[in-house]
PDB file of C-alpha atoms in Angstrom:
ATOM      1  CA  MET P 248       2.865 -27.221  14.535  1.00  0.00           C
ATOM      2  CA  GLN P 249       4.156 -27.326  18.109  1.00  0.00           C
ATOM      3  CA  TYR P 250       6.297 -24.923  20.063  1.00  0.00           C
ATOM      4  CA  TYR P 251       8.140 -25.290  23.345  1.00  0.00           C
ATOM      5  CA  THR P 252      11.053 -23.869  25.264  1.00  0.00           C
ATOM      6  CA  ASP P 253      14.493 -25.340  24.905  1.00  0.00           C
ATOM      7  CA  SER P 254      16.376 -23.893  27.828  1.00  0.00           C
ATOM      8  CA  GLU P 255      17.657 -24.964  31.244  1.00  0.00           C
ATOM      9  CA  GLU P 256      16.069 -21.889  32.905  1.00  0.00           C
ATOM     10  CA  ILE P 257      12.552 -22.494  31.606  1.00  0.00           C
ATOM     11  CA  SER P 258      10.921 -25.833  30.993  1.00  0.00           C
ATOM     12  CA  THR P 259       7.763 -26.712  29.129  1.00  0.00           C
ATOM     13  CA  SER P 260       5.418 -29.173  30.741  1.00  0.00           C
ATOM     14  CA  GLU P 261       3.266 -29.408  27.635  1.00  0.00           C
ATOM     15  CA  PRO P 262       4.126 -28.062  24.144  1.00  0.00           C
ATOM     16  CA  GLY P 263       1.973 -25.282  22.740  1.00  0.00           C
ATOM     17  CA  VAL P 264       0.080 -26.053  19.561  1.00  0.00           C
ATOM     18  CA  VAL P 265      -0.576 -23.769  16.604  1.00  0.00           C
ATOM     19  CA  PRO P 266      -3.427 -24.787  14.325  1.00  0.00           C
ATOM     20  CA  SER P 267      -2.260 -26.203  11.044  1.00  0.00           C
ATOM     21  CA  LEU P 268      -1.362 -23.547   8.491  1.00  0.00           C
ATOM     22  CA  THR P 269      -2.794 -23.963   5.017  1.00  0.00           C
ATOM     23  CA  PRO P 270      -0.210 -23.472   2.297  1.00  0.00           C
ATOM     24  CA  ARG P 271      -1.060 -22.806  -1.332  1.00  0.00           C
ATOM     25  CA  CYS P 272       1.652 -23.980  -3.690  1.00  0.00           C
ATOM     26  CA  ASP P 273       2.156 -23.810  -7.422  1.00  0.00           C
ATOM     27  CA  SER P 274       4.854 -23.952 -10.029  1.00  0.00           C
ATOM     28  CA  ALA P 275       3.908 -21.033 -12.248  1.00  0.00           C
ATOM     29  CA  THR P 276       6.424 -20.037 -14.892  1.00  0.00           C
ATOM     30  CA  TYR P 277       6.786 -16.474 -13.557  1.00  0.00           C
ATOM     31  CA  PHE P 278       8.648 -17.592 -10.404  1.00  0.00           C
ATOM     32  CA  ALA P 279      12.395 -17.015 -10.385  1.00  0.00           C
ATOM     33  CA  PRO P 280      14.376 -19.870 -12.006  1.00  0.00           C
ATOM     34  CA  GLU P 281      16.068 -20.671  -8.696  1.00  0.00           C
ATOM     35  CA  ARG P 282      12.602 -21.122  -7.115  1.00  0.00           C
ATOM     36  CA  PRO P 283      10.674 -23.350  -9.564  1.00  0.00           C
ATOM     37  CA  HIS P 284       8.040 -24.150  -6.912  1.00  0.00           C
ATOM     38  CA  SER P 285       6.739 -21.668  -4.381  1.00  0.00           C
ATOM     39  CA  CYS P 286       4.227 -21.707  -1.552  1.00  0.00           C
ATOM     40  CA  VAL P 287       2.389 -19.110   0.484  1.00  0.00           C
ATOM     41  CA  PHE P 288       0.529 -19.459   3.760  1.00  0.00           C
ATOM     42  CA  LEU P 289      -3.005 -18.173   3.317  1.00  0.00           C
ATOM     43  CA  GLU P 290      -3.161 -17.081   6.971  1.00  0.00           C
ATOM     44  CA  ALA P 291      -0.221 -14.682   6.559  1.00  0.00           C
ATOM     45  CA  VAL P 292      -1.264 -11.087   5.929  1.00  0.00           C
ATOM     46  CA  PRO P 293       1.317  -9.197   3.847  1.00  0.00           C
ATOM     47  CA  TYR P 294       1.642  -5.505   4.595  1.00  0.00           C
ATOM     48  CA  VAL P 295       4.061  -2.641   4.112  1.00  0.00           C
ATOM     49  CA  ALA P 296       4.868  -0.325   7.015  1.00  0.00           C
ATOM     50  CA  TYR P 297       5.993   3.268   6.451  1.00  0.00           C
ATOM     51  CA  SER P 298       7.563   5.447   9.136  1.00  0.00           C
ATOM     52  CA  THR P 299       6.788   9.094   9.933  1.00  0.00           C
ATOM     53  CA  GLY P 300      10.060   9.373  11.868  1.00  0.00           C
ATOM     54  CA  ASP P 301      12.781  11.898  11.059  1.00  0.00           C
ATOM     55  CA  GLY P 302      15.168  10.552   8.447  1.00  0.00           C
ATOM     56  CA  SER P 303      12.679   7.993   7.129  1.00  0.00           C
ATOM     57  CA  PRO P 304      13.166   7.685   3.348  1.00  0.00           C
ATOM     58  CA  ASN P 305       9.394   7.658   2.859  1.00  0.00           C
ATOM     59  CA  ARG P 306       8.283   9.956   5.704  1.00  0.00           C
ATOM     60  CA  GLU P 307       6.091  12.160   3.484  1.00  0.00           C
ATOM     61  CA  VAL P 308       4.286   9.114   2.073  1.00  0.00           C
ATOM     62  CA  ALA P 309       3.712   7.878   5.641  1.00  0.00           C
ATOM     63  CA  GLU P 310       2.386  11.284   6.729  1.00  0.00           C
ATOM     64  CA  HIS P 311       0.006  11.351   3.767  1.00  0.00           C
ATOM     65  CA  ILE P 312      -1.338   7.885   4.551  1.00  0.00           C
ATOM     66  CA  GLN P 313      -1.666   8.851   8.231  1.00  0.00           C
ATOM     67  CA  LEU P 314      -3.705  11.933   7.215  1.00  0.00           C
ATOM     68  CA  VAL P 315      -5.919   9.810   4.957  1.00  0.00           C
ATOM     69  CA  PHE P 316      -6.859   7.452   7.795  1.00  0.00           C
ATOM     70  CA  THR P 317      -7.012   9.913  10.716  1.00  0.00           C
ATOM     71  CA  THR P 318      -8.727  12.914   9.075  1.00  0.00           C
ATOM     72  CA  PRO P 319      -9.995  11.756   5.666  1.00  0.00           C
ATOM     73  CA  ASN P 320     -12.223  14.780   5.081  1.00  0.00           C
ATOM     74  CA  LYS P 321      -9.198  17.123   5.254  1.00  0.00           C
ATOM     75  CA  THR P 322      -7.850  15.589   2.041  1.00  0.00           C
ATOM     76  CA  TYR P 323      -8.419  16.631  -1.570  1.00  0.00           C
ATOM     77  CA  PRO P 324     -10.455  16.478  -3.678  1.00  0.00           C
ATOM     78  CA  THR P 325     -12.956  17.990  -1.266  1.00  0.00           C
ATOM     79  CA  SER P 326     -16.258  16.228  -0.823  1.00  0.00           C
ATOM     80  CA  SER P 327     -19.622  16.907   0.794  1.00  0.00           C
ATOM     81  CA  THR P 328     -19.808  13.310   2.036  1.00  0.00           C
ATOM     82  CA  SER P 329     -17.606  11.352   4.442  1.00  0.00           C
ATOM     83  CA  LYS P 330     -14.622   9.918   2.632  1.00  0.00           C
ATOM     84  CA  VAL P 331     -13.693   6.244   2.800  1.00  0.00           C
ATOM     85  CA  PHE P 332     -10.212   4.947   1.969  1.00  0.00           C
ATOM     86  CA  PRO P 333      -9.229   1.289   1.577  1.00  0.00           C
ATOM     87  CA  GLY P 334      -6.213  -0.572   2.889  1.00  0.00           C
ATOM     88  CA  GLU P 335      -5.833   0.367   6.555  1.00  0.00           C
ATOM     89  CA  TYR P 336      -4.166  -2.525   8.381  1.00  0.00           C
ATOM     90  CA  ASP P 337      -5.473  -3.076  11.897  1.00  0.00           C
ATOM     91  CA  GLY P 338      -3.309  -6.081  12.797  1.00  0.00           C
ATOM     92  CA  THR P 339      -5.896  -8.703  11.849  1.00  0.00           C
ATOM     93  CA  CYS P 340      -6.876 -10.610   8.751  1.00  0.00           C
ATOM     94  CA  THR P 341     -10.260  -8.895   8.604  1.00  0.00           C
ATOM     95  CA  PRO P 342      -9.745  -5.700   6.630  1.00  0.00           C
ATOM     96  CA  GLU P 343      -9.531  -5.868   2.891  1.00  0.00           C
ATOM     97  CA  GLY P 344      -6.135  -4.772   1.641  1.00  0.00           C
ATOM     98  CA  LEU P 345      -5.095  -3.098  -1.568  1.00  0.00           C
ATOM     99  CA  HIS P 346      -4.898  -5.223  -4.710  1.00  0.00           C
ATOM    100  CA  ARG P 347      -1.635  -4.858  -6.621  1.00  0.00           C
ATOM    101  CA  LEU P 348      -1.626  -4.155 -10.372  1.00  0.00           C
ATOM    102  CA  THR P 349       1.269  -4.466 -12.780  1.00  0.00           C
ATOM    103  CA  GLU P 350       2.086  -2.276 -15.771  1.00  0.00           C
ATOM    104  CA  SER P 351       2.273  -5.264 -18.128  1.00  0.00           C
ATOM    105  CA  LEU P 352      -1.059  -6.827 -17.083  1.00  0.00           C
ATOM    106  CA  HIS P 353      -3.159  -3.787 -16.127  1.00  0.00           C
ATOM    107  CA  PRO P 354      -2.019  -0.740 -18.137  1.00  0.00           C
ATOM    108  CA  THR P 355      -5.572   0.541 -18.740  1.00  0.00           C
ATOM    109  CA  ILE P 356      -6.471   0.751 -15.043  1.00  0.00           C
ATOM    110  CA  MET P 357      -3.084   2.201 -14.098  1.00  0.00           C
ATOM    111  CA  ASN P 358      -3.351   4.880 -16.801  1.00  0.00           C
ATOM    112  CA  ALA P 359      -6.906   5.704 -15.675  1.00  0.00           C
ATOM    113  CA  ASN P 360      -5.633   6.032 -12.076  1.00  0.00           C
ATOM    114  CA  THR P 361      -2.936   8.447 -13.264  1.00  0.00           C
ATOM    115  CA  ALA P 362      -5.364  10.525 -15.369  1.00  0.00           C
ATOM    116  CA  GLU P 363      -7.838  10.862 -12.489  1.00  0.00           C
ATOM    117  CA  LYS P 364      -5.099  11.838 -10.028  1.00  0.00           C
ATOM    118  CA  ASP P 365      -3.610  14.351 -12.500  1.00  0.00           C
ATOM    119  CA  ASP P 366      -7.020  16.007 -13.019  1.00  0.00           C
ATOM    120  CA  ALA P 367      -7.400  16.453  -9.238  1.00  0.00           C
ATOM    121  CA  CYS P 368      -3.815  17.723  -8.911  1.00  0.00           C
ATOM    122  CA  GLN P 369      -4.279  20.260 -11.723  1.00  0.00           C
ATOM    123  CA  LYS P 370      -7.868  21.257 -10.780  1.00  0.00           C
ATOM    124  CA  VAL P 371      -9.312  20.363 -14.189  1.00  0.00           C
ATOM    125  CA  GLY P 372     -12.374  18.466 -15.397  1.00  0.00           C
ATOM    126  CA  ASP P 373     -14.523  17.133 -12.555  1.00  0.00           C
ATOM    127  CA  TYR P 374     -12.037  18.583 -10.042  1.00  0.00           C
ATOM    128  CA  ALA P 375     -12.052  22.247 -11.148  1.00  0.00           C
ATOM    129  CA  ASN P 376     -13.679  23.269  -7.837  1.00  0.00           C
ATOM    130  CA  THR P 377     -12.585  20.444  -5.509  1.00  0.00           C
ATOM    131  CA  GLY P 378      -9.036  19.534  -6.530  1.00  0.00           C
ATOM    132  CA  LEU P 379      -5.701  20.406  -4.996  1.00  0.00           C
ATOM    133  CA  PRO P 380      -5.616  24.169  -4.253  1.00  0.00           C
ATOM    134  CA  TYR P 381      -3.239  26.188  -6.427  1.00  0.00           C
ATOM    135  CA  ALA P 382      -1.288  27.116  -3.289  1.00  0.00           C
ATOM    136  CA  GLU P 383      -0.568  23.411  -2.752  1.00  0.00           C
ATOM    137  CA  GLN P 384       0.556  22.575  -6.283  1.00  0.00           C
ATOM    138  CA  PRO P 385       3.822  20.596  -6.468  1.00  0.00           C
ATOM    139  CA  LYS P 386       6.948  22.714  -6.441  1.00  0.00           C
ATOM    140  CA  GLU P 387      10.425  22.011  -7.854  1.00  0.00           C
ATOM    141  CA  GLY P 388      11.582  18.568  -6.693  1.00  0.00           C
ATOM    142  CA  GLN P 389       8.061  17.413  -5.802  1.00  0.00           C
ATOM    143  CA  ASP P 390       5.540  15.059  -7.383  1.00  0.00           C
ATOM    144  CA  CYS P 391       1.801  15.033  -6.962  1.00  0.00           C
ATOM    145  CA  ASP P 392       1.527  11.619  -5.355  1.00  0.00           C
ATOM    146  CA  GLU P 393      -1.671   9.809  -4.420  1.00  0.00           C
ATOM    147  CA  TYR P 394      -3.200   7.302  -2.030  1.00  0.00           C
ATOM    148  CA  PRO P 395      -4.395   4.661  -2.808  1.00  0.00           C
ATOM    149  CA  PHE P 396      -1.432   4.087  -5.060  1.00  0.00           C
ATOM    150  CA  ARG P 397      -1.593   4.159  -8.861  1.00  0.00           C
ATOM    151  CA  SER P 398      -0.536   0.513  -8.892  1.00  0.00           C
ATOM    152  CA  THR P 399      -3.649  -0.698  -7.026  1.00  0.00           C
ATOM    153  CA  LEU P 400      -7.111  -1.692  -8.154  1.00  0.00           C
ATOM    154  CA  GLU P 401      -8.426   0.770  -5.553  1.00  0.00           C
ATOM    155  CA  GLY P 402      -6.530   3.700  -7.145  1.00  0.00           C
ATOM    156  CA  ALA P 403      -7.949   7.094  -8.117  1.00  0.00           C
ATOM    157  CA  SER P 404     -10.181   5.774 -10.925  1.00  0.00           C
ATOM    158  CA  SER P 405     -11.969   3.262  -8.681  1.00  0.00           C
ATOM    159  CA  PRO P 406     -15.670   4.097  -8.368  1.00  0.00           C
ATOM    160  CA  ASP P 407     -15.800   2.371  -4.965  1.00  0.00           C
ATOM    161  CA  TRP P 408     -13.221   4.388  -3.008  1.00  0.00           C
ATOM    162  CA  ASP P 409     -11.996   7.902  -2.398  1.00  0.00           C
ATOM    163  CA  PHE P 410      -8.441   8.981  -3.245  1.00  0.00           C
ATOM    164  CA  SER P 411      -6.150  11.753  -2.091  1.00  0.00           C
ATOM    165  CA  PRO P 412      -3.450  13.543  -4.121  1.00  0.00           C
ATOM    166  CA  ARG P 413      -0.747  15.474  -2.303  1.00  0.00           C
ATOM    167  CA  PRO P 414       2.520  17.141  -3.324  1.00  0.00           C
ATOM    168  CA  MET P 415       5.585  15.547  -1.773  1.00  0.00           C
ATOM    169  CA  ASN P 416       9.319  15.239  -2.116  1.00  0.00           C
ATOM    170  CA  ARG P 417      10.080  13.245  -5.271  1.00  0.00           C
ATOM    171  CA  ASP P 418      12.644  11.125  -3.382  1.00  0.00           C
ATOM    172  CA  HIS P 419       9.923  10.036  -0.922  1.00  0.00           C
ATOM    173  CA  SER P 420       7.197   9.391  -3.485  1.00  0.00           C
ATOM    174  CA  GLN P 421       9.350   7.407  -5.903  1.00  0.00           C
ATOM    175  CA  LEU P 422      10.911   5.078  -3.346  1.00  0.00           C
ATOM    176  CA  ARG P 423      10.627   1.558  -4.689  1.00  0.00           C
ATOM    177  CA  ILE P 424      10.208  -1.493  -2.503  1.00  0.00           C
ATOM    178  CA  HIS P 425      11.811  -4.680  -3.753  1.00  0.00           C
ATOM    179  CA  PHE P 426      11.330  -8.143  -2.342  1.00  0.00           C
ATOM    180  CA  ARG P 427      13.922 -10.834  -2.518  1.00  0.00           C
ATOM    181  CA  TYR P 428      13.872 -14.479  -1.550  1.00  0.00           C
ATOM    182  CA  THR P 429      16.549 -15.643   0.868  1.00  0.00           C
ATOM    183  CA  ASP P 430      17.431 -19.054   2.219  1.00  0.00           C
TER     184      ASP P 430
END
């Protein structure tokens, strides 16, 4: 792939070159009917960005994730060891991201993630002494949300990662992100 300027003010003596991108294409039956064949570029790193700004529809989720990555040991359940959370994007392809699950294909893992998070939120079972303090229990209009998300392989039931439950505004925690193809 080449790039160059196309303007009278700036001229290009030699086009820039981007190394060839490697697409992966298939024609799986789960693609939308209007897109019978689809491709992805393996070098592209998908990520979701949340904003902590005033008026952001998911501000509380963003603040929770920020807390998880900046001061992990101030999250619940409490731990005597340093906590490690997956999924922080540093602008490169190096870090491992979160792996998405779906209700229809992975109900067992998603239900286990929910059960583990609920135990920590309610201070029961293994979390009787380390879970969310009673003073921080969700109030009217709040959910006990968690990071990593229920819908990820790295969720609360993962033996490889820590997780953090936190009460937050139901409107912030239940915001759904939808993707749509455009021409």
